Amino acid sequence: MRAPTLLGGLTPDRFLRRHWQKKPLLIRGALPGFRDPITPARLLALAARADVESRLVRERGGARKWEVTDGPLPRTLTRALGPSHWTVLVQNVDAHVPAVADLIERFDFLPRWRVDDVMISLAAPRGSVGPHVDSYDVFLLQGRGRRIWRVAERFDEDHVRGLDLRVLRGFRAEQEWVLGPGDMLYLPPGVAHHGVALEKCLTYSIGFRAPAHYDLVARFLQRLLEGVDRSRRYTDPDLAPARDPGEISPAGLARLGRIVTRASRVRPAELLRFLGEYLTEPRLDRRPRPRRLDPSAVARALRRGATLVRTPGARIAFVRQGETALLFAEGRAWTLPPALAGIAPLLTRQRRTDAESLQRQLGRRGLLALLAELVSARVCDVEAPHPARPSSAAVRGARGSRRGAGSSRTIGRR
């Protein structure tokens, strides 16, 4: 649920008109009384895992300045480091910690498909990744400790050469602020910024995707190529004698052109399906094994008051098509008939859908089969009602016998 203070008193509409992709916004007390949903120890435990993207940045103390060490990182890492000038960055923490995934729910005024991930930095005093520029929108939420942020909208784009990071040379701040717990800074793409920890601190970077034109077109062209019959060849049974053997005749050009134009014709329905699947592709670190679940098991769990919960890190979206809808999740698509089209907003609006909301819909034909497929694909899970410990135990006993379009954020990385 969005806190009324999240945007500093601005309505979502006013924030989007004044600041989104336009200019920075400092929000004091965006989340009053904010408590970290993760501890430094747990963050370091994630950084030690091979299936989690992490890195260590040392401005000092490495073999060279601004040295980057990619994870997995040793759990005892901090014992070997000095007391200052280092930062541990962990990507996609929302895919591993449900309480961190819940932070994204506060930004429900933005399209969910635009969300990239929640990256968390643990920094020692003076820890930093240097002055740099990012190509995506980001909300920088301060957890424990304090960090000073310096920003500039006009700057020299020259970088210091020979470093692991793209650190700006001669960066000069135009504004600066010290952020404490619950404060937040919004930065649009292309604004230079430099955050330095004043004490040991945690900073949450809620970043938003902006697919590169090249990547988007390249992937769609790849999809078009999959529909081209490799066995078909150029033919010209009506070939006439060549006037000049070195000439590509108008007739030959026309035949070749028809081959290309037919293969590259963009059909709206095909493009729509591609975009939905592309934008919900699972992250590289979230490709769980599917499981088999019977619709009756889902029905029993929901009738007992269970909650349908979207798995942390899972991507899901929908597109309206008249009275029907296309539901996309983890790179797959489901066509929802008119009777089920209304369920799409319910499944995609928030992470948790309570039993009461679902029970009113259970009589709709095909709904239980759809929910069973989503749970089987680990897009969602079923949690037993309180006070039982939330788990998927409500459905486990009834069972039979995540580079996608995903995270591309690399802060200041060369």
Coordinates of C-alpha atoms in Angstrom, one line a residue:
M1 CA 0.0 0.0 0.0
R2 CA 1.4 3.4 -1.0
A3 CA 2.2 5.7 2.0
P4 CA 0.7 9.2 1.6
T5 CA 4.2 10.6 2.3
L6 CA 5.9 8.5 -0.4
L7 CA 6.0 11.4 -3.0
G8 CA 6.4 14.2 -0.5
G9 CA 2.8 15.3 -0.7
L10 CA 2.6 15.2 -4.5
T11 CA -0.1 13.2 -6.1
P12 CA 1.2 10.5 -8.5
D13 CA -0.1 12.6 -11.5
R14 CA 1.7 15.7 -10.3
F15 CA 4.9 13.7 -9.7
L16 CA 4.8 12.2 -13.2
R17 CA 4.2 15.6 -14.8
R18 CA 6.8 17.5 -12.9
H19 CA 9.6 15.0 -12.1
W20 CA 9.4 11.6 -13.9
Q21 CA 12.2 11.5 -16.4
K22 CA 12.6 15.3 -16.0
K23 CA 14.3 16.3 -12.7
P24 CA 15.3 14.9 -9.3
L25 CA 13.1 15.0 -6.3
L26 CA 14.2 14.8 -2.6
I27 CA 11.5 13.3 -0.4
R28 CA 12.1 13.7 3.4
G29 CA 10.3 11.1 5.4
A30 CA 9.0 9.2 2.4
L31 CA 8.5 6.2 4.6
P32 CA 8.3 7.4 8.2
G33 CA 9.6 5.0 10.8
F34 CA 11.1 2.8 8.0
R35 CA 12.6 -0.4 9.3
D36 CA 15.0 -2.4 7.2
P37 CA 13.4 -5.6 5.8
I38 CA 16.8 -7.2 5.7
T39 CA 19.8 -7.2 7.9
P40 CA 23.4 -6.7 6.8
A41 CA 24.2 -10.3 7.8
R42 CA 21.4 -11.6 5.6
L43 CA 22.4 -9.4 2.7
L44 CA 26.0 -10.7 2.9
A45 CA 24.6 -14.3 3.0
L46 CA 22.8 -13.6 -0.3
A47 CA 26.0 -12.1 -1.7
A48 CA 27.7 -15.4 -0.9
R49 CA 25.3 -17.4 -3.1
A50 CA 26.2 -18.4 -6.6
D51 CA 22.7 -17.8 -7.9
V52 CA 22.6 -14.2 -6.7
E53 CA 24.4 -11.4 -8.6
S54 CA 26.6 -9.4 -6.3
R55 CA 29.9 -7.4 -6.3
L56 CA 32.3 -5.6 -4.0
V57 CA 33.5 -2.2 -4.8
R58 CA 36.6 -0.9 -3.1
E59 CA 37.6 2.7 -3.7
R60 CA 40.7 2.0 -1.5
G61 CA 42.4 -1.2 -0.4
G62 CA 42.3 -3.1 -3.6
A63 CA 44.9 -3.7 -6.2
R64 CA 43.8 -0.5 -7.9
K65 CA 41.3 2.3 -7.2
W66 CA 37.6 1.5 -7.6
E67 CA 38.4 -2.2 -7.9
V68 CA 35.3 -4.4 -8.5
T69 CA 35.2 -8.0 -7.3
D70 CA 32.2 -10.1 -8.7
G71 CA 30.4 -12.5 -6.4
P72 CA 29.8 -14.9 -5.0
L73 CA 31.5 -13.2 -2.1
P74 CA 32.8 -14.9 1.1
R75 CA 30.4 -14.6 4.0
T76 CA 33.3 -13.4 6.2
L77 CA 34.2 -10.7 3.7
T78 CA 33.8 -7.7 6.0
R79 CA 36.3 -9.1 8.4
A80 CA 39.0 -8.9 5.8
L81 CA 38.1 -5.4 4.6
G82 CA 39.2 -2.2 6.1
P83 CA 36.9 0.0 8.2
S84 CA 36.0 2.3 5.3
H85 CA 35.7 2.9 1.6
W86 CA 34.0 -0.3 0.5
T87 CA 30.5 -1.2 -0.8
V88 CA 28.8 -4.5 -1.3
L89 CA 26.0 -4.4 -4.0
V90 CA 23.4 -7.2 -4.3
Q91 CA 21.0 -7.2 -7.3
N92 CA 17.5 -8.6 -7.5
V93 CA 17.1 -8.9 -3.7
D94 CA 13.3 -8.7 -4.2
A95 CA 13.5 -12.1 -5.9
H96 CA 14.8 -13.7 -2.7
V97 CA 13.3 -11.7 0.2
P98 CA 9.5 -11.3 0.2
A99 CA 9.7 -8.3 2.6
V100 CA 11.9 -6.5 0.1
A101 CA 9.6 -7.5 -2.8
D102 CA 6.8 -5.8 -0.9
L103 CA 8.6 -2.4 -1.2
I104 CA 7.7 -2.5 -4.9
E105 CA 4.0 -2.6 -4.1
R106 CA 4.4 1.0 -2.8
F107 CA 5.1 2.2 -6.3
D108 CA 1.8 1.0 -7.8
F109 CA 1.2 4.2 -9.6
L110 CA 3.9 3.1 -12.1
P111 CA 3.4 0.2 -14.6
R112 CA 4.7 -3.0 -13.0
W113 CA 6.4 -4.1 -16.2
R114 CA 8.7 -1.1 -15.9
V115 CA 10.1 -2.3 -12.6
D116 CA 13.6 -3.9 -12.8
D117 CA 14.6 -4.9 -9.3
V118 CA 15.5 -3.8 -5.9
M119 CA 19.3 -3.6 -5.5
I120 CA 20.7 -3.1 -2.0
S121 CA 24.0 -1.6 -1.1
L122 CA 25.8 -2.2 2.2
A123 CA 28.4 0.4 2.6
A124 CA 31.1 1.1 5.2
P125 CA 31.8 4.7 6.1
R126 CA 33.0 6.6 3.0
G127 CA 31.8 3.7 0.9
S128 CA 30.8 4.7 -2.6
V129 CA 30.7 3.5 -6.3
G130 CA 32.0 6.9 -7.5
P131 CA 30.2 9.7 -9.4
H132 CA 28.4 8.2 -12.4
V133 CA 25.4 8.4 -14.6
D134 CA 22.7 5.7 -15.1
S135 CA 20.3 5.2 -18.0
Y136 CA 17.3 4.3 -15.9
D137 CA 14.9 5.9 -13.4
V138 CA 15.6 5.1 -9.8
F139 CA 14.2 5.7 -6.3
L140 CA 17.0 5.7 -3.7
L141 CA 15.5 4.8 -0.3
Q142 CA 17.7 5.2 2.7
G143 CA 17.7 2.4 5.3
R144 CA 19.9 2.4 8.4
G145 CA 22.7 4.9 8.6
R146 CA 23.1 8.1 6.6
R147 CA 24.4 8.8 3.1
I148 CA 25.2 12.1 1.4
W149 CA 24.0 12.4 -2.2
R150 CA 25.5 14.9 -4.6
V151 CA 23.9 15.4 -8.0
A152 CA 24.4 17.4 -11.2
E153 CA 22.2 17.7 -14.3
R154 CA 25.0 19.4 -16.2
F155 CA 28.4 17.8 -16.2
D156 CA 31.4 16.7 -18.2
E157 CA 30.8 13.2 -19.5
D158 CA 34.5 12.3 -19.6
H159 CA 35.4 9.2 -17.5
V160 CA 38.5 8.2 -15.6
R161 CA 40.3 5.7 -17.7
G162 CA 41.6 2.3 -16.7
L163 CA 39.0 1.6 -14.0
D164 CA 36.5 -1.2 -13.5
L165 CA 33.7 1.4 -13.1
R166 CA 32.7 4.4 -15.3
V167 CA 33.6 7.0 -12.8
L168 CA 33.1 10.6 -14.0
R169 CA 36.2 12.8 -14.1
G170 CA 36.0 16.2 -12.5
F171 CA 32.4 15.8 -11.2
R172 CA 31.0 18.9 -9.5
A173 CA 27.8 18.8 -7.6
E174 CA 25.0 21.3 -8.2
Q175 CA 23.0 20.0 -5.2
E176 CA 23.6 17.8 -2.2
W177 CA 21.6 16.3 0.6
V178 CA 22.1 14.0 3.5
L179 CA 19.5 11.2 3.7
G180 CA 18.6 9.3 6.8
P181 CA 16.3 6.3 7.4
G182 CA 13.0 6.7 5.5
D183 CA 14.3 9.5 3.2
M184 CA 14.2 9.0 -0.5
L185 CA 15.7 10.5 -3.6
Y186 CA 14.2 10.1 -7.1
L187 CA 16.7 10.4 -10.0
P188 CA 15.7 10.4 -13.7
P189 CA 18.0 8.9 -16.3
G190 CA 21.0 10.9 -17.3
V191 CA 21.5 12.8 -14.0
A192 CA 25.0 12.4 -12.6
H193 CA 25.1 11.4 -8.9
H194 CA 27.5 10.4 -6.2
G195 CA 26.4 8.8 -3.0
V196 CA 28.9 8.4 -0.1
A197 CA 28.1 6.6 3.2
L198 CA 28.6 8.8 6.2
E199 CA 28.4 5.7 8.4
K200 CA 27.7 2.0 7.9
C201 CA 24.4 2.0 6.0
L202 CA 21.9 0.2 3.8
T203 CA 20.5 1.9 0.6
Y204 CA 17.7 0.5 -1.4
S205 CA 17.7 1.2 -5.1
I206 CA 14.3 0.6 -6.7
G207 CA 15.2 0.7 -10.4
F208 CA 13.0 0.8 -13.5
R209 CA 13.6 -0.9 -16.8
A210 CA 13.9 1.0 -20.1
P211 CA 14.5 -1.5 -22.9
A212 CA 17.1 -0.4 -25.4
H213 CA 15.7 0.1 -28.9
Y214 CA 18.3 -2.1 -30.4
D215 CA 17.6 -5.0 -27.9
L216 CA 13.8 -4.7 -28.4
V217 CA 14.0 -4.7 -32.3
A218 CA 16.7 -7.4 -32.3
R219 CA 14.6 -9.7 -30.2
F220 CA 11.5 -9.1 -32.4
L221 CA 13.5 -9.8 -35.5
Q222 CA 14.7 -13.0 -34.0
R223 CA 11.0 -13.9 -33.4
L224 CA 10.2 -13.2 -37.0
L225 CA 13.1 -15.4 -38.2
E226 CA 11.7 -18.3 -36.2
G227 CA 8.7 -18.1 -38.5
V228 CA 10.7 -18.3 -41.8
D229 CA 10.8 -21.7 -43.5
R230 CA 14.4 -22.6 -43.8
S231 CA 13.8 -25.1 -46.5
R232 CA 12.2 -22.6 -49.0
R233 CA 14.5 -21.3 -51.7
Y234 CA 14.4 -18.5 -54.3
T235 CA 12.7 -19.6 -57.5
D236 CA 12.3 -18.0 -60.9
P237 CA 10.6 -20.5 -63.3
D238 CA 9.6 -17.6 -65.6
L239 CA 13.2 -16.5 -66.0
A240 CA 13.8 -14.7 -69.3
P241 CA 17.2 -14.5 -71.1
A242 CA 19.5 -11.9 -69.5
R243 CA 20.2 -8.8 -71.5
D244 CA 23.2 -8.1 -69.4
P245 CA 24.5 -10.9 -67.2
G246 CA 25.9 -8.4 -64.7
E247 CA 22.5 -6.8 -64.0
I248 CA 20.1 -7.7 -61.2
S249 CA 16.9 -7.4 -63.2
P250 CA 13.8 -5.5 -62.0
A251 CA 11.9 -8.9 -62.0
G252 CA 14.6 -10.5 -59.8
L253 CA 14.6 -7.5 -57.4
A254 CA 10.8 -7.7 -57.2
R255 CA 10.9 -11.5 -56.3
L256 CA 13.6 -11.0 -53.7
G257 CA 11.8 -8.0 -52.2
R258 CA 8.6 -10.0 -51.9
I259 CA 10.4 -12.7 -49.9
V260 CA 11.8 -10.1 -47.4
T261 CA 8.5 -8.1 -47.1
R262 CA 6.4 -11.1 -46.5
A263 CA 8.8 -12.4 -43.8
S264 CA 9.1 -9.1 -42.1
R265 CA 5.4 -8.1 -42.1
V266 CA 4.5 -7.1 -38.6
R267 CA 1.1 -8.5 -37.6
P268 CA -0.4 -6.5 -34.6
A269 CA -1.5 -9.7 -32.7
E270 CA 2.0 -11.2 -33.1
L271 CA 3.7 -8.0 -32.0
L272 CA 1.4 -7.7 -28.9
R273 CA 2.1 -11.3 -27.9
F274 CA 5.9 -10.8 -28.4
L275 CA 5.9 -7.7 -26.2
G276 CA 4.0 -9.3 -23.4
E277 CA 6.2 -12.4 -23.4
Y278 CA 9.4 -10.3 -23.7
L279 CA 8.6 -7.9 -20.9
T280 CA 7.7 -10.7 -18.5
E281 CA 10.6 -13.0 -19.2
P282 CA 12.0 -14.5 -16.0
R283 CA 15.2 -13.1 -14.7
L284 CA 18.3 -15.2 -15.2
D285 CA 18.5 -15.8 -11.4
R286 CA 14.9 -16.9 -11.3
R287 CA 14.3 -20.0 -13.4
P288 CA 12.7 -22.4 -10.9
R289 CA 11.7 -25.9 -11.8
P290 CA 8.0 -26.2 -12.7
R291 CA 5.8 -28.5 -10.6
R292 CA 2.6 -30.3 -11.3
L293 CA -0.5 -29.2 -9.3
D294 CA -4.1 -30.3 -9.7
P295 CA -6.8 -27.6 -9.8
S296 CA -8.7 -29.4 -7.1
A297 CA -5.8 -28.9 -4.7
V298 CA -5.9 -25.1 -5.3
A299 CA -9.7 -25.1 -4.8
R300 CA -9.4 -26.8 -1.5
A301 CA -6.7 -24.5 -0.3
L302 CA -8.6 -21.4 -1.3
R303 CA -11.9 -22.6 0.3
R304 CA -9.9 -23.0 3.5
G305 CA -9.0 -19.3 3.4
A306 CA -5.6 -19.5 1.8
T307 CA -4.1 -16.5 0.1
L308 CA -2.7 -16.5 -3.5
V309 CA 0.8 -14.9 -3.3
R310 CA 2.9 -13.9 -6.3
T311 CA 6.3 -15.4 -6.0
P312 CA 9.0 -12.8 -5.2
G313 CA 10.7 -11.7 -8.4
A314 CA 8.0 -13.2 -10.7
R315 CA 6.9 -11.0 -13.6
I316 CA 3.3 -10.8 -14.6
A317 CA 1.2 -8.4 -16.7
F318 CA -1.9 -8.3 -18.9
V319 CA -3.3 -6.6 -22.0
R320 CA -6.9 -6.0 -22.6
Q321 CA -8.4 -7.1 -26.0
G322 CA -12.0 -6.0 -26.1
E323 CA -13.9 -8.4 -23.9
T324 CA -11.0 -10.8 -23.6
A325 CA -7.5 -10.4 -22.2
L326 CA -4.0 -11.8 -22.6
L327 CA -2.2 -12.7 -19.4
F328 CA 1.6 -12.9 -19.4
A329 CA 3.8 -14.4 -16.7
E330 CA 7.4 -15.4 -16.8
G331 CA 7.5 -15.3 -20.6
R332 CA 4.3 -17.3 -21.2
A333 CA 0.9 -16.2 -22.4
W334 CA -2.6 -17.2 -21.5
T335 CA -5.7 -16.1 -23.5
L336 CA -8.5 -15.3 -21.1
P337 CA -12.1 -15.5 -22.4
P338 CA -14.6 -12.8 -21.4
A339 CA -15.6 -14.8 -18.3
L340 CA -12.0 -14.7 -17.0
A341 CA -10.8 -11.4 -18.4
G342 CA -11.7 -9.6 -15.2
I343 CA -9.4 -11.8 -13.1
A344 CA -6.3 -10.3 -14.8
P345 CA -6.2 -7.0 -12.9
L346 CA -6.9 -8.9 -9.7
L347 CA -3.9 -11.3 -10.3
T348 CA -1.5 -8.5 -11.3
R349 CA -2.4 -5.6 -9.1
Q350 CA -0.7 -6.7 -5.9
R351 CA 1.4 -9.6 -4.6
R352 CA -1.3 -11.0 -2.4
T353 CA -4.8 -11.8 -3.4
D354 CA -7.0 -12.8 -0.4
A355 CA -9.2 -15.8 -0.3
E356 CA -12.4 -13.7 -0.1
S357 CA -11.6 -12.0 -3.4
L358 CA -10.9 -15.3 -5.1
Q359 CA -13.7 -17.3 -3.7
R360 CA -16.2 -15.0 -5.4
Q361 CA -14.6 -16.0 -8.7
L362 CA -14.1 -19.7 -8.2
G363 CA -17.2 -20.7 -10.0
R364 CA -15.9 -19.2 -13.3
R365 CA -15.1 -21.8 -15.8
G366 CA -11.3 -22.3 -16.3
L367 CA -10.2 -20.2 -13.3
L368 CA -9.0 -23.1 -11.2
A369 CA -7.1 -24.5 -14.1
L370 CA -5.4 -21.2 -14.7
L371 CA -4.5 -20.8 -11.1
A372 CA -3.1 -24.3 -11.0
E373 CA -0.9 -23.5 -14.0
L374 CA 0.4 -20.3 -12.4
V375 CA 1.2 -22.1 -9.2
S376 CA 2.7 -25.0 -11.1
A377 CA 4.9 -22.6 -13.0
R378 CA 5.9 -21.0 -9.6
V379 CA 4.5 -17.6 -10.7
C380 CA 2.3 -17.8 -7.6
D381 CA 2.1 -19.8 -4.4
V382 CA -0.7 -20.6 -2.0
E383 CA -0.2 -19.5 1.6
A384 CA -2.2 -21.1 4.5
P385 CA -4.3 -18.6 6.4
H386 CA -3.1 -17.0 9.6
P387 CA -2.2 -18.0 12.3
A388 CA -0.6 -21.0 10.4
R389 CA 2.9 -20.2 9.3
P390 CA 2.7 -18.9 5.7
S391 CA 3.9 -21.6 3.4
S392 CA 2.9 -23.6 0.4
A393 CA 2.1 -26.6 2.6
A394 CA -1.6 -26.1 1.9
V395 CA -1.1 -27.4 -1.6
R396 CA 2.0 -29.6 -1.3
G397 CA 0.2 -32.6 0.1
A398 CA -2.3 -32.5 -2.7
R399 CA 0.2 -32.5 -5.5
G400 CA 0.4 -35.2 -8.1
S401 CA 3.1 -38.0 -7.8
R402 CA 13.3 -17.0 -13.0
R403 CA 19.4 -13.0 -20.5
G404 CA 15.8 -12.0 -20.4
A405 CA 14.4 -8.7 -20.8
G406 CA 15.4 -8.8 -17.2
S407 CA 17.7 -6.9 -15.0
S408 CA 20.2 -4.8 -16.9
R409 CA 21.2 -2.4 -14.2
T410 CA 24.9 -2.2 -13.4
I411 CA 25.6 0.9 -11.5
G412 CA 28.5 2.7 -13.1
R413 CA 29.8 -0.5 -14.6
R414 CA 32.0 -0.4 -17.6

